[in-house]
Tab-separated table of N, CA and C in Angstrom:
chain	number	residue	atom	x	y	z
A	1	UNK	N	73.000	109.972	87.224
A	1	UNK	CA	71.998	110.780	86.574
A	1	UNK	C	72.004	112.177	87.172
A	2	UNK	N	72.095	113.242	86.254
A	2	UNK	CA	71.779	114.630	87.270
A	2	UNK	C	70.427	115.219	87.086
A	3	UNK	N	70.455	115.546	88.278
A	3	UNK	CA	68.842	116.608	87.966
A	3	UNK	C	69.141	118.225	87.840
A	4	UNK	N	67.968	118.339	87.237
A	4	UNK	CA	67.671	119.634	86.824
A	4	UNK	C	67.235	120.333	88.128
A	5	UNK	N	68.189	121.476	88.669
A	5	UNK	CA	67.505	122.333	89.498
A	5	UNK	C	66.932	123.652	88.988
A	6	UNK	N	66.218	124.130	89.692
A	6	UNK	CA	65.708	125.368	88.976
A	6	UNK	C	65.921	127.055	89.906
A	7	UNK	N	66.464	127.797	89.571
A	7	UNK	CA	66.828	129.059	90.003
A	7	UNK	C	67.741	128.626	91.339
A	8	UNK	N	68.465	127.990	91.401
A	8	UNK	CA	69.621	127.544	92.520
A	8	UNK	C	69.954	128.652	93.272
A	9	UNK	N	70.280	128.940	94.132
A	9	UNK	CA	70.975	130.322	94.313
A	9	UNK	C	72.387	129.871	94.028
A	10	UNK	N	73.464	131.071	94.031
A	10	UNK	CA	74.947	130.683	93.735
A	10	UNK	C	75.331	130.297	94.983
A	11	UNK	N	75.364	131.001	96.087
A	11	UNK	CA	75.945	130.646	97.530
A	11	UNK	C	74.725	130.768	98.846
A	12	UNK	N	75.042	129.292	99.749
A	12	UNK	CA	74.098	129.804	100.710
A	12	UNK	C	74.808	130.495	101.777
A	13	UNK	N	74.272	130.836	102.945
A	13	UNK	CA	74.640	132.186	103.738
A	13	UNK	C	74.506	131.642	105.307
A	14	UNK	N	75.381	131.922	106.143
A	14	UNK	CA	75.143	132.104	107.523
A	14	UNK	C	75.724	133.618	108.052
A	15	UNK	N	75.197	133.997	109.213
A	15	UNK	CA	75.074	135.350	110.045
A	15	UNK	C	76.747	135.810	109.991
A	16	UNK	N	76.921	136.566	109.720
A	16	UNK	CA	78.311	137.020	110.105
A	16	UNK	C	78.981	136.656	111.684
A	17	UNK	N	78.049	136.940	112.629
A	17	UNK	CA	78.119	136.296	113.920
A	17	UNK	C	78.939	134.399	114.343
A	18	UNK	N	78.155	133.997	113.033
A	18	UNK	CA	78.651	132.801	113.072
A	18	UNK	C	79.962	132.334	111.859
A	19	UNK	N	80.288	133.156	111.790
A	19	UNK	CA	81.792	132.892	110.483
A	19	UNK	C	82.435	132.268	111.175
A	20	UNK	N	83.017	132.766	112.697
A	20	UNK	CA	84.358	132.150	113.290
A	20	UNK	C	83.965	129.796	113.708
A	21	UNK	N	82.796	129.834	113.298
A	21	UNK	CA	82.195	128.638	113.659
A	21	UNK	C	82.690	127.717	112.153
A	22	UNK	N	82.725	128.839	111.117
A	22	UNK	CA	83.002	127.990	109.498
A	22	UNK	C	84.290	128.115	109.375
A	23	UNK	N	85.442	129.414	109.786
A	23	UNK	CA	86.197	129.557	109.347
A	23	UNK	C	87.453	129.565	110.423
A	24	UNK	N	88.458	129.876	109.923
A	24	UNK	CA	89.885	130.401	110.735
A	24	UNK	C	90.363	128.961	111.276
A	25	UNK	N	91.469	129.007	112.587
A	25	UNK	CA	91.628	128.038	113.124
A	25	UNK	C	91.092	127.525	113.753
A	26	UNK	N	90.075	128.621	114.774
A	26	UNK	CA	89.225	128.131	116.076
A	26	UNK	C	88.064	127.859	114.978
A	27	UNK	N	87.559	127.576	113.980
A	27	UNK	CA	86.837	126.871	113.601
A	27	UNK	C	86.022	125.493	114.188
A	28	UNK	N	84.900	125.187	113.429
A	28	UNK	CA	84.594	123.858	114.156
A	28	UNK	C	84.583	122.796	113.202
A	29	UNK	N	85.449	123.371	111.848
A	29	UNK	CA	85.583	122.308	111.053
A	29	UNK	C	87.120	122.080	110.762
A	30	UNK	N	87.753	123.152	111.337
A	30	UNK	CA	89.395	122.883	111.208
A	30	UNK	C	89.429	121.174	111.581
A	31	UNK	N	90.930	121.412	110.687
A	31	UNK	CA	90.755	119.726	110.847
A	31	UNK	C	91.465	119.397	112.002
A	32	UNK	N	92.316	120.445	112.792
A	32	UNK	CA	92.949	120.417	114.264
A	32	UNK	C	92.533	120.702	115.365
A	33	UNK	N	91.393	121.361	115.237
A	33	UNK	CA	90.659	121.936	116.250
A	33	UNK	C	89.918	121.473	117.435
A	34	UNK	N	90.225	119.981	117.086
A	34	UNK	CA	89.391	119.048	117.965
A	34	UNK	C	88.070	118.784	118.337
A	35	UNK	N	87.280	119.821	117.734
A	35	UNK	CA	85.747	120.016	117.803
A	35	UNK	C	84.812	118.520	117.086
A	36	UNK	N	83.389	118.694	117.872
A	36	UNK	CA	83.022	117.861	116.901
A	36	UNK	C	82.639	117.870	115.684
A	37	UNK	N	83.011	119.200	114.857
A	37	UNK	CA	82.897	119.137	113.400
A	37	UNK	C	84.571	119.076	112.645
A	38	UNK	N	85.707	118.408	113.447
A	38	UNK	CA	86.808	118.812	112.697
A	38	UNK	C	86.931	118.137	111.637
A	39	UNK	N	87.650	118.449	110.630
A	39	UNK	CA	87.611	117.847	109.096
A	39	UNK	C	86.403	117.564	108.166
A	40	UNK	N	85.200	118.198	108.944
A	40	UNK	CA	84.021	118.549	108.191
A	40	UNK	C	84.264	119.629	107.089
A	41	UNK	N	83.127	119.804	106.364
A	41	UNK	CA	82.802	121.048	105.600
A	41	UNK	C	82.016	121.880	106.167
A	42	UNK	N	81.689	123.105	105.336
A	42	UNK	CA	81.304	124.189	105.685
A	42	UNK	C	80.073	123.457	105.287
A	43	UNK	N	80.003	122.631	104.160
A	43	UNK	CA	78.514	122.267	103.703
A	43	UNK	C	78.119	121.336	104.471
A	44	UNK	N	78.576	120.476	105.449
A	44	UNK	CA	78.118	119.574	106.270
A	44	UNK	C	77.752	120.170	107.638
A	45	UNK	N	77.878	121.136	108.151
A	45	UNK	CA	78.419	121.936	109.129
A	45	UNK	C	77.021	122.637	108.804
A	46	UNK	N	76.601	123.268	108.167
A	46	UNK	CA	75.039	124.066	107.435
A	46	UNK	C	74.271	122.889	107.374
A	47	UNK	N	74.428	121.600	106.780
A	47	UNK	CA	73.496	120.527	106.910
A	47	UNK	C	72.633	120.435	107.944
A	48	UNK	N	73.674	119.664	108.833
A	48	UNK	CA	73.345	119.743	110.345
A	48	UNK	C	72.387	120.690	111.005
A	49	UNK	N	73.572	121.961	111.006
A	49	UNK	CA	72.712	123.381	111.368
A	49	UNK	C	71.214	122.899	110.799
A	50	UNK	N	71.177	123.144	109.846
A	50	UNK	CA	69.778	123.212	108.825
A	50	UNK	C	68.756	122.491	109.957
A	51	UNK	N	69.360	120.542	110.051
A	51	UNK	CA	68.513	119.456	110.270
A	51	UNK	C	68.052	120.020	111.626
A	52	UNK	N	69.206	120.401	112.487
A	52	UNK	CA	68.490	120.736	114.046
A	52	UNK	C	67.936	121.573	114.226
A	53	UNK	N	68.007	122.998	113.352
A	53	UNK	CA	66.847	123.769	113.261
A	53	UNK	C	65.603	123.318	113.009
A	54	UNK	N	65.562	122.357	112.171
A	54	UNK	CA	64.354	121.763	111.285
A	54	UNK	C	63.538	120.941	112.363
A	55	UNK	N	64.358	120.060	112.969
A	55	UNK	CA	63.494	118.902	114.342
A	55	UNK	C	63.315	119.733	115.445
A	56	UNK	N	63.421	121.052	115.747
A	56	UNK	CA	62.857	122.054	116.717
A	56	UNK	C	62.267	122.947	116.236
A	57	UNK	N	61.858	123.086	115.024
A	57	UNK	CA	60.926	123.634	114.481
A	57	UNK	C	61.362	124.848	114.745
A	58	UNK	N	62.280	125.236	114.839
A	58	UNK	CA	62.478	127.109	114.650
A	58	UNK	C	63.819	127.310	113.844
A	59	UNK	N	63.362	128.817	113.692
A	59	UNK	CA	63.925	129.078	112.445
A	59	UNK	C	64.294	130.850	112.926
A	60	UNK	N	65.108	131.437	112.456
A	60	UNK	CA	65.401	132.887	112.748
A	60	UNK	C	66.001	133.489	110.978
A	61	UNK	N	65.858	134.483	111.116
A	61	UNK	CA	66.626	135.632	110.146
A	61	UNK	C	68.039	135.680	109.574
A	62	UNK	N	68.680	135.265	109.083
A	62	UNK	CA	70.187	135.927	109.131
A	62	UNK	C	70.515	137.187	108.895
A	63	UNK	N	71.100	137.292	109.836
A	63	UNK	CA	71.187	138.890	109.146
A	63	UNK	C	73.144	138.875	109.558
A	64	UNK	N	73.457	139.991	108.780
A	64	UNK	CA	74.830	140.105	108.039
A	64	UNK	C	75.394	139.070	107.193
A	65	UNK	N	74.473	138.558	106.171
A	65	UNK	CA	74.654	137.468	105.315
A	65	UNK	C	76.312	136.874	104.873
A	66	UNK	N	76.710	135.710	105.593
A	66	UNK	CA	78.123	136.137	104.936
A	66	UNK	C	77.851	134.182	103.457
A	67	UNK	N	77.477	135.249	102.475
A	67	UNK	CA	77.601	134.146	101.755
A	67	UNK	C	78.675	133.358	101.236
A	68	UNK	N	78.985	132.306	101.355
A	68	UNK	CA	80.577	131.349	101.852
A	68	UNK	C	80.221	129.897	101.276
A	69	UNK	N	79.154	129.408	101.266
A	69	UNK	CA	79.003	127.511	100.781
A	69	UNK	C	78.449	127.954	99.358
A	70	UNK	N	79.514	127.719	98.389
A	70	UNK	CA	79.264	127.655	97.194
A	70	UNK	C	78.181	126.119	97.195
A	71	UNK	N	76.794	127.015	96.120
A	71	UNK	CA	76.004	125.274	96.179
A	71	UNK	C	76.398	124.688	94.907
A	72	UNK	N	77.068	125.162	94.086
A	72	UNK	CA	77.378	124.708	93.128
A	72	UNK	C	78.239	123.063	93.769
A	73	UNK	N	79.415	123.511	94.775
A	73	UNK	CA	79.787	122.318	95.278
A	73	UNK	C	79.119	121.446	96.133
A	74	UNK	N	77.629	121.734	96.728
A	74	UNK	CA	77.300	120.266	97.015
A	74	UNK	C	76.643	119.115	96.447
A	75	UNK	N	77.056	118.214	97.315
A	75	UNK	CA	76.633	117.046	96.684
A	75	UNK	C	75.292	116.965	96.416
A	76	UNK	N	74.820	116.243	95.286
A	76	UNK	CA	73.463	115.862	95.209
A	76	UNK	C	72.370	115.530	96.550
A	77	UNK	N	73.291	114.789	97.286
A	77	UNK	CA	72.480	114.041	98.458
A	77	UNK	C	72.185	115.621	99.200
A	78	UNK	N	73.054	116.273	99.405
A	78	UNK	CA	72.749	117.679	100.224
A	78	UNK	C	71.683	118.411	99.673
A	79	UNK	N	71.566	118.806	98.147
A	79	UNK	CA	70.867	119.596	98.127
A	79	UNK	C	69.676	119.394	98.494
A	80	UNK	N	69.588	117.981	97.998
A	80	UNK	CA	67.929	116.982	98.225
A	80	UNK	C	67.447	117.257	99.826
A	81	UNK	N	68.580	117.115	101.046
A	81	UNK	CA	68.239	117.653	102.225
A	81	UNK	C	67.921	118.915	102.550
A	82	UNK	N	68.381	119.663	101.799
A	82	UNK	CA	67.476	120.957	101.614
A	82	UNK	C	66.426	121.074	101.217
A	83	UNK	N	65.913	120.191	100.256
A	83	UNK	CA	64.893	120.331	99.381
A	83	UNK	C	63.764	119.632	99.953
A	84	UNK	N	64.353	118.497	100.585
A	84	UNK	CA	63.210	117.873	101.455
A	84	UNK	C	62.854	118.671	102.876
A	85	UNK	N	63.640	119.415	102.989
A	85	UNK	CA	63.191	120.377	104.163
A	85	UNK	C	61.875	121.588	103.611
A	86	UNK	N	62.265	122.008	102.442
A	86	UNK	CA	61.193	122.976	102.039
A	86	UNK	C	59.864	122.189	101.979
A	87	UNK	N	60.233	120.419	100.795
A	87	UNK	CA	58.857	119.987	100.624
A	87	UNK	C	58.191	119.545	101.558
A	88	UNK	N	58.362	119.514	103.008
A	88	UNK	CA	58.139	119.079	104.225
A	88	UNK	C	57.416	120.098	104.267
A	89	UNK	N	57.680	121.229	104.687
A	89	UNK	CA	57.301	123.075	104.829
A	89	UNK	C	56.201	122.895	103.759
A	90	UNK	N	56.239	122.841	102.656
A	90	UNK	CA	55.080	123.462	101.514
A	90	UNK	C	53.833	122.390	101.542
A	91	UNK	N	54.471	120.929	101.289
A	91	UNK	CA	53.712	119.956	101.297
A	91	UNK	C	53.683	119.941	99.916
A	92	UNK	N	54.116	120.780	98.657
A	92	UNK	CA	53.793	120.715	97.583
A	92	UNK	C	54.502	120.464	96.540
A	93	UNK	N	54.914	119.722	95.568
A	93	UNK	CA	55.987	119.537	94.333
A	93	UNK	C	55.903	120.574	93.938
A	94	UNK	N	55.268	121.344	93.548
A	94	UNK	CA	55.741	122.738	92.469
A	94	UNK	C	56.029	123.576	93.113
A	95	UNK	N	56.497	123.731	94.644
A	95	UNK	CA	57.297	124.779	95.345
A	95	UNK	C	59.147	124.215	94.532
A	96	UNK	N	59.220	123.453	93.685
A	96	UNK	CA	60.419	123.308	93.266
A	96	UNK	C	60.371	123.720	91.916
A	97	UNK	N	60.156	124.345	91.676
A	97	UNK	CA	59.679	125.144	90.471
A	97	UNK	C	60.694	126.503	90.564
A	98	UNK	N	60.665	127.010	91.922
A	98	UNK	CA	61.837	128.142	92.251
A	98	UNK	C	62.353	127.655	93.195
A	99	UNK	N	64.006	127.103	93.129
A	99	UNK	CA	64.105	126.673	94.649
A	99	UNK	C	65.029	128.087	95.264
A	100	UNK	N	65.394	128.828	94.865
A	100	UNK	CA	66.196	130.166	95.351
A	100	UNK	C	65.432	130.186	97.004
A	101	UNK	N	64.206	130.318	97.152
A	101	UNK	CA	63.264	130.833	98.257
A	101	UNK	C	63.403	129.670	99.479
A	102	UNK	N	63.555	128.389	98.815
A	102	UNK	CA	63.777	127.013	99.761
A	102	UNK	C	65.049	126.937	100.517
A	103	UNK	N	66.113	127.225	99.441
A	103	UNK	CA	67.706	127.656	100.034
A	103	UNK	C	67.643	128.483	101.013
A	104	UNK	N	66.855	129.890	101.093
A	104	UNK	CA	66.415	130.991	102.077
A	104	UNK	C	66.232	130.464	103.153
A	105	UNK	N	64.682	129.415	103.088
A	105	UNK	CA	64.512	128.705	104.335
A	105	UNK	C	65.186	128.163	104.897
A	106	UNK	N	66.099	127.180	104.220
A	106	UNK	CA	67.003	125.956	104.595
A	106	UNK	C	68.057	127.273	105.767
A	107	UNK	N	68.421	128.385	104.922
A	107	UNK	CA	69.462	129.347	105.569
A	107	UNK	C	68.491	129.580	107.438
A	108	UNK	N	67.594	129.710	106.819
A	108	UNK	CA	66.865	130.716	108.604
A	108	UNK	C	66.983	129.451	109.084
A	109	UNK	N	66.559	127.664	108.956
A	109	UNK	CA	66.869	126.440	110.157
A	109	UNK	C	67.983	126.421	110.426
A	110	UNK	N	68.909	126.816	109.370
A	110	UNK	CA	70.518	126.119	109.994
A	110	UNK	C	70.795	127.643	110.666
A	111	UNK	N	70.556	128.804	110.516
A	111	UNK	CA	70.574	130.263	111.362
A	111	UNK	C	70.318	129.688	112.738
A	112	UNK	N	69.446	129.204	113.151
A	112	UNK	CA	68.597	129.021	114.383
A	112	UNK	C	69.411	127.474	115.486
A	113	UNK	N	69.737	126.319	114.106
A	113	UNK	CA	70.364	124.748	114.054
A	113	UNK	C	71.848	125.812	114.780
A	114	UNK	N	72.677	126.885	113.970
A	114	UNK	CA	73.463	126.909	114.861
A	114	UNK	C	73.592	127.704	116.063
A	115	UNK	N	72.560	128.782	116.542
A	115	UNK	CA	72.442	128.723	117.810
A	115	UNK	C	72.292	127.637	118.734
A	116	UNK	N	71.399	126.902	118.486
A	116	UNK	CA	71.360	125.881	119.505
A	116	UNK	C	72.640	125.205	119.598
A	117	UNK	N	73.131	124.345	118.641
A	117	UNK	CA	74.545	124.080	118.961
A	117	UNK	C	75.399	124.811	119.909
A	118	UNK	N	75.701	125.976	119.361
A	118	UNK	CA	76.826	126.445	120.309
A	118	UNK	C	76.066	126.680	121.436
A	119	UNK	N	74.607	126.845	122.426
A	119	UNK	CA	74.554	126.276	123.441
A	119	UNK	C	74.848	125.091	124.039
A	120	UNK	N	74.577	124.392	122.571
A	120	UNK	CA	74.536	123.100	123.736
A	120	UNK	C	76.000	122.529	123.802
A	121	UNK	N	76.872	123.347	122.761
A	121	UNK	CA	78.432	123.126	123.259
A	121	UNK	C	79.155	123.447	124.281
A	122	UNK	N	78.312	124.965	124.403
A	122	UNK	CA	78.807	125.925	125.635
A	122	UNK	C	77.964	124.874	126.788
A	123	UNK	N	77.458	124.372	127.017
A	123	UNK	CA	76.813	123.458	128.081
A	123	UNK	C	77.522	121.968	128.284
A	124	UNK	N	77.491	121.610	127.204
A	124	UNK	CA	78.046	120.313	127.329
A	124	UNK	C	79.666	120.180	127.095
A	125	UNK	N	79.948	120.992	126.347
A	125	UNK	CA	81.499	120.935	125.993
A	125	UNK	C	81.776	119.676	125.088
A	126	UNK	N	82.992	118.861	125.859
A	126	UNK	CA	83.600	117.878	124.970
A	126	UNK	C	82.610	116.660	125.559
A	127	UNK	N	81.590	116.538	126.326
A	127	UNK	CA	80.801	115.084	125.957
A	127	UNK	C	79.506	115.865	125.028
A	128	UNK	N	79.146	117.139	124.616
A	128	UNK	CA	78.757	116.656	123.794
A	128	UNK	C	77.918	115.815	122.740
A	129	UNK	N	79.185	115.471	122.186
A	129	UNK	CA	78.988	113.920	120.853
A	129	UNK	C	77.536	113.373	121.706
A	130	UNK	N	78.474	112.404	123.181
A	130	UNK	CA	77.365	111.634	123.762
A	130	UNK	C	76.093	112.265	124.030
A	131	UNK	N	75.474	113.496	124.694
A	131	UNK	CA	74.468	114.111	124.657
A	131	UNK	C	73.921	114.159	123.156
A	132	UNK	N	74.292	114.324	122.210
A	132	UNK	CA	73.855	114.091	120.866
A	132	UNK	C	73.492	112.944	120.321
A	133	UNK	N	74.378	111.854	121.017
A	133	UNK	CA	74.108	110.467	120.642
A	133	UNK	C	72.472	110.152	121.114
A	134	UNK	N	72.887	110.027	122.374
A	134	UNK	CA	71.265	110.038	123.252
A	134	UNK	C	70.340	110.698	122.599
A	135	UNK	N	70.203	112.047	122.247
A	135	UNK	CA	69.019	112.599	121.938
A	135	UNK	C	68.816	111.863	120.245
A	136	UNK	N	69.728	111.725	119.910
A	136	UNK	CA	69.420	111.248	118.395
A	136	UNK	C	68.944	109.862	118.174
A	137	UNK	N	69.107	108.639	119.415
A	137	UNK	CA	68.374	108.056	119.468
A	137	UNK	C	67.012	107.980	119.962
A	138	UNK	N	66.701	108.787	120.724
A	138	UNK	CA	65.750	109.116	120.921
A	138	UNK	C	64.429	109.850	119.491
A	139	UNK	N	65.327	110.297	119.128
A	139	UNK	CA	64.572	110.558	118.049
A	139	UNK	C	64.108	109.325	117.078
A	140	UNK	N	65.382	108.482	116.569
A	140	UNK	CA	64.644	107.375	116.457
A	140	UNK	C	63.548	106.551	117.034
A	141	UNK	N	63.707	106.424	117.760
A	141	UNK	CA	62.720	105.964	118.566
A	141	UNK	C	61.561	106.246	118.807
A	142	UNK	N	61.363	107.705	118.419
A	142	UNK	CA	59.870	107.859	118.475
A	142	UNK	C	59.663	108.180	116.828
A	143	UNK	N	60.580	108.316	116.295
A	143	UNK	CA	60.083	107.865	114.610
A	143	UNK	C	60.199	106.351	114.042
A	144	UNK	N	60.158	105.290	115.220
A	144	UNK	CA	59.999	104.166	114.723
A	144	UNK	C	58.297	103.886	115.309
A	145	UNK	N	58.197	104.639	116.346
A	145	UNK	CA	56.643	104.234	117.075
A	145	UNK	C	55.777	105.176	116.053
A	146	UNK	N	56.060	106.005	115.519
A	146	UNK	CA	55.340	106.476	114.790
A	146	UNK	C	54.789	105.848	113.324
A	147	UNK	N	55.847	104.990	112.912
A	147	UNK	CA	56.042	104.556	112.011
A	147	UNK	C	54.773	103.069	112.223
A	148	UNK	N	55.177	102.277	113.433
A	148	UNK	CA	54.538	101.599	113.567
A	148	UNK	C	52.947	101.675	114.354
């Protein structure tokens, strides 16, 4: 089934600062590069960004927009993670009425999602993954006590 989005933007955007992180060889999605995003996308790679901006609650500006993730190509499931990031933010269904302004937001968490990364790469290096593992269970974990 597809849904109807409304005012999509054409491409979302990260900082010019952060291109060499989407693109080239030293990339972190090359598929040789050995990183932990290799053989990712640029759109999975902004996901992320997005989500860890989003569970630290900050968010920054982009500025030198380099618009590069056509949204036309993501998947359904992605955009919805965008979208559930705004309706989280608004609290309201008819903030999807324009989502152009939500894409914006989604851009300033994953702006902010990839600073922190490349600290915590420049810190951790190649373990990393495991420092990510840990904290991400952890997160479960207190969204299961919450739950219950």
């Amino acid at each position: 089934m597809s849904v109807r989005h409304f005012n999509e933007p054409r491409d979302l955007a990260y900082s010019k600062q952060h291109s060499g992180l989407f693109q080239g060889k030293e990339s972190w999605i090359d598929k040789d590069s050995g990183k932990i995003f290799a053989g990712k996308t640029q759109r999975d790679l902004f996901i992320f960004a997005m989500a860890l901006g989003k569970s630290r609650k900050q968010k920054s500006d982009v500025k030198d927009r380099q618009a590069n993730i056509p949204v036309q190509n993501m998947a359904e499931r992605q955009k919805w993670a965008i979208l559930s990031v705004a309706l989280a933010e608004h609290n309201d269904l008819m903030c999807l009425k324009d989502e152009n302004p939500l894409y914006k937001e989604a851009e300033r968490y994953a702006e902010e999602g990839l600073k922190i990364l490349q600290s915590h790469v420049d810190k951790w290096g190649s373990s990393y993954p495991k420092y990510l593992e840990a904290e991400l269970k952890d997160i479960l974990q207190k969204s299961k006590s919450n739950i219950e």
